[in-house]
Amino acid sequence: MATILNVLKRFLEHRHLPAILAIGAILVMLPALKIGLGLDDLMQRAVELKPSQLPPRMHETGNPVDSGSFSTVLCDLFGFSRDPQCMALAKNYGTLPWWMPADFRVSLCRPVTAFTHWLDYRLFPDSPMLMHAHNIAWFAAIVFFITMVYRKLMGAGWAAGLAALLFLLDVNTYFPVAYVANRGFMLSLFFGLLCLYEHHQWRSAKSRSGCVLSPLFLALSLLAEESGASTFAFILAYALVLEPGSLRNRAQTILPSILVIVLWWTIYTLSGFGLFHLGYYIDPAREPLEFGRVAIPRAMVLLGGQLTGVAPDFLFAIKPSLHPVVIALYGVVVAAALVVFLPWVRRDKIAAFWFAVMLLAAIPLATEVPLSKNLGFVAVGAYGLIASFITGLITRPSRLPEWLTYRILAWAACALLILAHVPGAVAGRVVAVKAAHFLFTGKTRLNDLGDWPNTENKNVIVVNEPFPIVLAYAPSYIAYHHQPLPKTLRALVPGCTSFDVQRTDDKTLVIQSKAPDIFSCDNVGPIHGVYVCRMANLLLGKPKCKKGDRYDLGSLTVEVLESDASDLPSKVAFRFDTSLDSPDFHWLWFDRRTQSYQPFQIPAIGQSVTLSGPHYVTLAEFFRPIFSMFRGKD
């Protein structure tokens, strides 16, 4: 055992470790080269290409009319266009569901990241593999530089090397790196680390260049992705823990960063960027009370997920009534970690710094629902703390309390942390490689409406789309596969429960949910993918629909006939301007048994049909397809 530990120490203290781990980062991400493009990747491709390179009607789906121009790519690559006309077109075409609020907006300003994508489409527009390689190169740069940062703050000992190795193995980085559209995560973290490095140079070595470069890199982190706000966790934690002097002196060291953030946010909002009426995001400036209500539970899930390696995203697939129990379990993990870590944190200033980074970085992340793809900044602090604790327990146990109970807890925590973040992380990455193909294939299937004849002259209508927002991706998916776009592409209701579909006259369908509202989800077991659909449908734009509300969508008028106590519609009339039997329509329904779209037979006037919701799934049935993908079956 001592020999193994000595070999590990020599490896983690090797002077070329940053380069070695950077090469390791490339190797562990090589499977991502084969994933291809999907979802947001394809939507961004439609913005990158010129109108002449896209199918006719692409602008009618909400795609910018001047797609392909440098300014459009910089400003409109992420989210939907800020142009209200584009949003109206998207709703009329059907790429946005009819229940989306009129002032719904998802428009993000990430010019630094957008520029790197613009380069992709100028250098290798038809090579998804090279786009993935571009992502992997940034990840390797992060791993290289994070090793340097850990060594700068923790010394050249094996604690810094262990922290960097744990970060490299972290399974939560696989999907962000593998997903081309999520490159902003890496850019914001990379520039955030540069900001921390230069801030340390400024404060420890009185470097004048550090005083200038640190705010500059903070600005670049923010301009790469909004999560760059977590960079401030580095600066604030440094001022609270490592900065000597009075409170006034410490406050002055964070003033440049505050000015950068205020200036960025002011320009950002005045330019019309932001998230409005998006259920998964809470703006602390506009809804401080609501943010205060959810911040602690969300932070517990984020921190618990980071410490255990159990992705916070898992919460979405769990039955909603069980959410409080799962959140409480994450909270118990965090509380237990505090009990174990705090004695060491009180005795080691660097450990205290990483502890503060971990906690502070989770605060801005709590503006969104907990997602593992956002954990990068939290992970930097967490692995610095974990590595400091493990190496301290092994090499400097005298600095920790001598109580027997604490020593038992400390060694148990040490063993669990190693298991979770070394063999557990390796296993998690193996699962992630398989799951990435499985998930991308499944989500792509939702965009594939089938190869129907004469589609470009049809109004395609999906009666029970389980995940209506995927229709926002369908036009770009169709364009990518060089297929013609239909006249319109609409979803009538989500498909998470059973519905009665009645034809009341020649041009009208009335759909009534058998549950309290059309967004309800049946009890389909403790874990089910349909819970993910339900949560996404509500979080992407929770409607407030009262009886009598009408929505004019050009050739379609939607009227809410009944709603529940929460102002969610339960009975809705869809009146078209032509007969439902017109050959202009192509009716589909989503068949959950085959996970595909099938033709839907419109009932006769006065008749109705019932579309069943998802069936109950036991835990064994839920995990069966997961096990099957490891046997080479889709």
PDB file of C-alpha atoms in Angstrom, residues 83-180:
ATOM      1  CA  ASP A  83     -36.964  40.286 -33.087  1.00  0.00           C
ATOM      2  CA  PRO A  84     -40.664  40.092 -32.012  1.00  0.00           C
ATOM      3  CA  GLN A  85     -41.596  39.343 -35.619  1.00  0.00           C
ATOM      4  CA  CYS A  86     -39.435  36.214 -35.579  1.00  0.00           C
ATOM      5  CA  MET A  87     -41.105  35.089 -32.360  1.00  0.00           C
ATOM      6  CA  ALA A  88     -44.560  35.647 -33.887  1.00  0.00           C
ATOM      7  CA  LEU A  89     -43.560  33.684 -36.978  1.00  0.00           C
ATOM      8  CA  ALA A  90     -42.307  30.825 -34.792  1.00  0.00           C
ATOM      9  CA  LYS A  91     -45.657  30.615 -32.975  1.00  0.00           C
ATOM     10  CA  ASN A  92     -47.674  30.839 -36.188  1.00  0.00           C
ATOM     11  CA  TYR A  93     -45.548  28.174 -37.856  1.00  0.00           C
ATOM     12  CA  GLY A  94     -45.679  25.988 -34.748  1.00  0.00           C
ATOM     13  CA  THR A  95     -42.039  25.739 -33.739  1.00  0.00           C
ATOM     14  CA  LEU A  96     -43.104  27.414 -30.493  1.00  0.00           C
ATOM     15  CA  PRO A  97     -46.200  25.960 -28.773  1.00  0.00           C
ATOM     16  CA  TRP A  98     -49.394  27.997 -28.855  1.00  0.00           C
ATOM     17  CA  TRP A  99     -49.433  28.416 -25.060  1.00  0.00           C
ATOM     18  CA  MET A 100     -46.102  30.259 -24.893  1.00  0.00           C
ATOM     19  CA  PRO A 101     -46.610  33.743 -23.320  1.00  0.00           C
ATOM     20  CA  ALA A 102     -46.564  36.626 -25.789  1.00  0.00           C
ATOM     21  CA  ASP A 103     -43.516  38.160 -24.097  1.00  0.00           C
ATOM     22  CA  PHE A 104     -41.642  34.868 -23.838  1.00  0.00           C
ATOM     23  CA  ARG A 105     -37.979  35.393 -24.665  1.00  0.00           C
ATOM     24  CA  VAL A 106     -34.875  33.245 -24.717  1.00  0.00           C
ATOM     25  CA  SER A 107     -32.106  35.331 -26.194  1.00  0.00           C
ATOM     26  CA  LEU A 108     -28.568  34.962 -24.875  1.00  0.00           C
ATOM     27  CA  CYS A 109     -25.567  37.135 -25.631  1.00  0.00           C
ATOM     28  CA  ARG A 110     -22.410  35.031 -25.912  1.00  0.00           C
ATOM     29  CA  PRO A 111     -20.308  36.749 -28.585  1.00  0.00           C
ATOM     30  CA  VAL A 112     -16.994  35.151 -27.591  1.00  0.00           C
ATOM     31  CA  THR A 113     -18.433  31.650 -27.912  1.00  0.00           C
ATOM     32  CA  ALA A 114     -20.434  32.597 -31.014  1.00  0.00           C
ATOM     33  CA  PHE A 115     -17.217  33.750 -32.668  1.00  0.00           C
ATOM     34  CA  THR A 116     -15.627  30.310 -32.175  1.00  0.00           C
ATOM     35  CA  HIS A 117     -18.673  28.684 -33.807  1.00  0.00           C
ATOM     36  CA  TRP A 118     -18.495  31.215 -36.650  1.00  0.00           C
ATOM     37  CA  LEU A 119     -14.911  30.078 -37.212  1.00  0.00           C
ATOM     38  CA  ASP A 120     -16.052  26.436 -37.290  1.00  0.00           C
ATOM     39  CA  TYR A 121     -18.464  27.161 -40.114  1.00  0.00           C
ATOM     40  CA  ARG A 122     -15.869  29.108 -42.063  1.00  0.00           C
ATOM     41  CA  LEU A 123     -13.084  26.530 -41.659  1.00  0.00           C
ATOM     42  CA  PHE A 124     -14.900  23.148 -41.617  1.00  0.00           C
ATOM     43  CA  PRO A 125     -18.657  23.687 -42.061  1.00  0.00           C
ATOM     44  CA  ASP A 126     -19.389  20.070 -43.013  1.00  0.00           C
ATOM     45  CA  SER A 127     -17.278  18.333 -40.364  1.00  0.00           C
ATOM     46  CA  PRO A 128     -19.040  17.726 -37.040  1.00  0.00           C
ATOM     47  CA  MET A 129     -16.021  15.664 -36.020  1.00  0.00           C
ATOM     48  CA  LEU A 130     -13.733  18.704 -36.222  1.00  0.00           C
ATOM     49  CA  MET A 131     -16.292  20.784 -34.309  1.00  0.00           C
ATOM     50  CA  HIS A 132     -16.192  18.193 -31.542  1.00  0.00           C
ATOM     51  CA  ALA A 133     -12.393  18.225 -31.728  1.00  0.00           C
ATOM     52  CA  HIS A 134     -12.526  21.998 -31.233  1.00  0.00           C
ATOM     53  CA  ASN A 135     -14.537  21.436 -28.038  1.00  0.00           C
ATOM     54  CA  ILE A 136     -12.094  18.793 -26.846  1.00  0.00           C
ATOM     55  CA  ALA A 137      -9.160  21.151 -27.433  1.00  0.00           C
ATOM     56  CA  TRP A 138     -10.732  23.713 -25.094  1.00  0.00           C
ATOM     57  CA  PHE A 139     -11.316  20.988 -22.496  1.00  0.00           C
ATOM     58  CA  ALA A 140      -7.657  19.955 -22.711  1.00  0.00           C
ATOM     59  CA  ALA A 141      -6.649  23.593 -22.251  1.00  0.00           C
ATOM     60  CA  ILE A 142      -8.863  23.806 -19.146  1.00  0.00           C
ATOM     61  CA  VAL A 143      -7.324  20.671 -17.636  1.00  0.00           C
ATOM     62  CA  PHE A 144      -3.819  21.948 -18.373  1.00  0.00           C
ATOM     63  CA  PHE A 145      -4.488  25.327 -16.840  1.00  0.00           C
ATOM     64  CA  ILE A 146      -6.475  24.095 -13.848  1.00  0.00           C
ATOM     65  CA  THR A 147      -3.466  21.956 -12.935  1.00  0.00           C
ATOM     66  CA  MET A 148      -1.334  25.093 -13.062  1.00  0.00           C
ATOM     67  CA  VAL A 149      -3.838  27.016 -10.917  1.00  0.00           C
ATOM     68  CA  TYR A 150      -4.042  24.259  -8.306  1.00  0.00           C
ATOM     69  CA  ARG A 151      -0.235  24.156  -8.116  1.00  0.00           C
ATOM     70  CA  LYS A 152      -0.027  27.933  -7.882  1.00  0.00           C
ATOM     71  CA  LEU A 153      -2.346  28.023  -4.866  1.00  0.00           C
ATOM     72  CA  MET A 154      -1.713  24.628  -3.246  1.00  0.00           C
ATOM     73  CA  GLY A 155       1.985  24.187  -3.995  1.00  0.00           C
ATOM     74  CA  ALA A 156       3.691  21.575  -6.154  1.00  0.00           C
ATOM     75  CA  GLY A 157       2.770  18.691  -3.831  1.00  0.00           C
ATOM     76  CA  TRP A 158       0.494  15.828  -4.689  1.00  0.00           C
ATOM     77  CA  ALA A 159      -2.636  17.560  -3.368  1.00  0.00           C
ATOM     78  CA  ALA A 160      -2.710  19.882  -6.386  1.00  0.00           C
ATOM     79  CA  GLY A 161      -2.126  16.983  -8.778  1.00  0.00           C
ATOM     80  CA  LEU A 162      -4.883  14.941  -7.136  1.00  0.00           C
ATOM     81  CA  ALA A 163      -7.342  17.843  -7.428  1.00  0.00           C
ATOM     82  CA  ALA A 164      -6.549  18.186 -11.153  1.00  0.00           C
ATOM     83  CA  LEU A 165      -6.861  14.427 -11.731  1.00  0.00           C
ATOM     84  CA  LEU A 166     -10.266  14.347 -10.027  1.00  0.00           C
ATOM     85  CA  PHE A 167     -11.423  17.236 -12.213  1.00  0.00           C
ATOM     86  CA  LEU A 168     -10.261  15.394 -15.318  1.00  0.00           C
ATOM     87  CA  LEU A 169     -12.229  12.276 -14.342  1.00  0.00           C
ATOM     88  CA  ASP A 170     -15.391  14.188 -13.377  1.00  0.00           C
ATOM     89  CA  VAL A 171     -18.252  12.626 -15.330  1.00  0.00           C
ATOM     90  CA  ASN A 172     -20.217  15.897 -15.252  1.00  0.00           C
ATOM     91  CA  THR A 173     -17.856  17.365 -17.841  1.00  0.00           C
ATOM     92  CA  TYR A 174     -18.497  14.688 -20.465  1.00  0.00           C
ATOM     93  CA  PHE A 175     -21.809  15.935 -21.876  1.00  0.00           C
ATOM     94  CA  PRO A 176     -20.863  19.645 -21.926  1.00  0.00           C
ATOM     95  CA  VAL A 177     -17.681  18.829 -23.840  1.00  0.00           C
ATOM     96  CA  ALA A 178     -19.417  16.314 -26.115  1.00  0.00           C
ATOM     97  CA  TYR A 179     -22.192  18.760 -26.992  1.00  0.00           C
ATOM     98  CA  VAL A 180     -20.869  21.273 -29.543  1.00  0.00           C
TER      99      VAL A 180
END
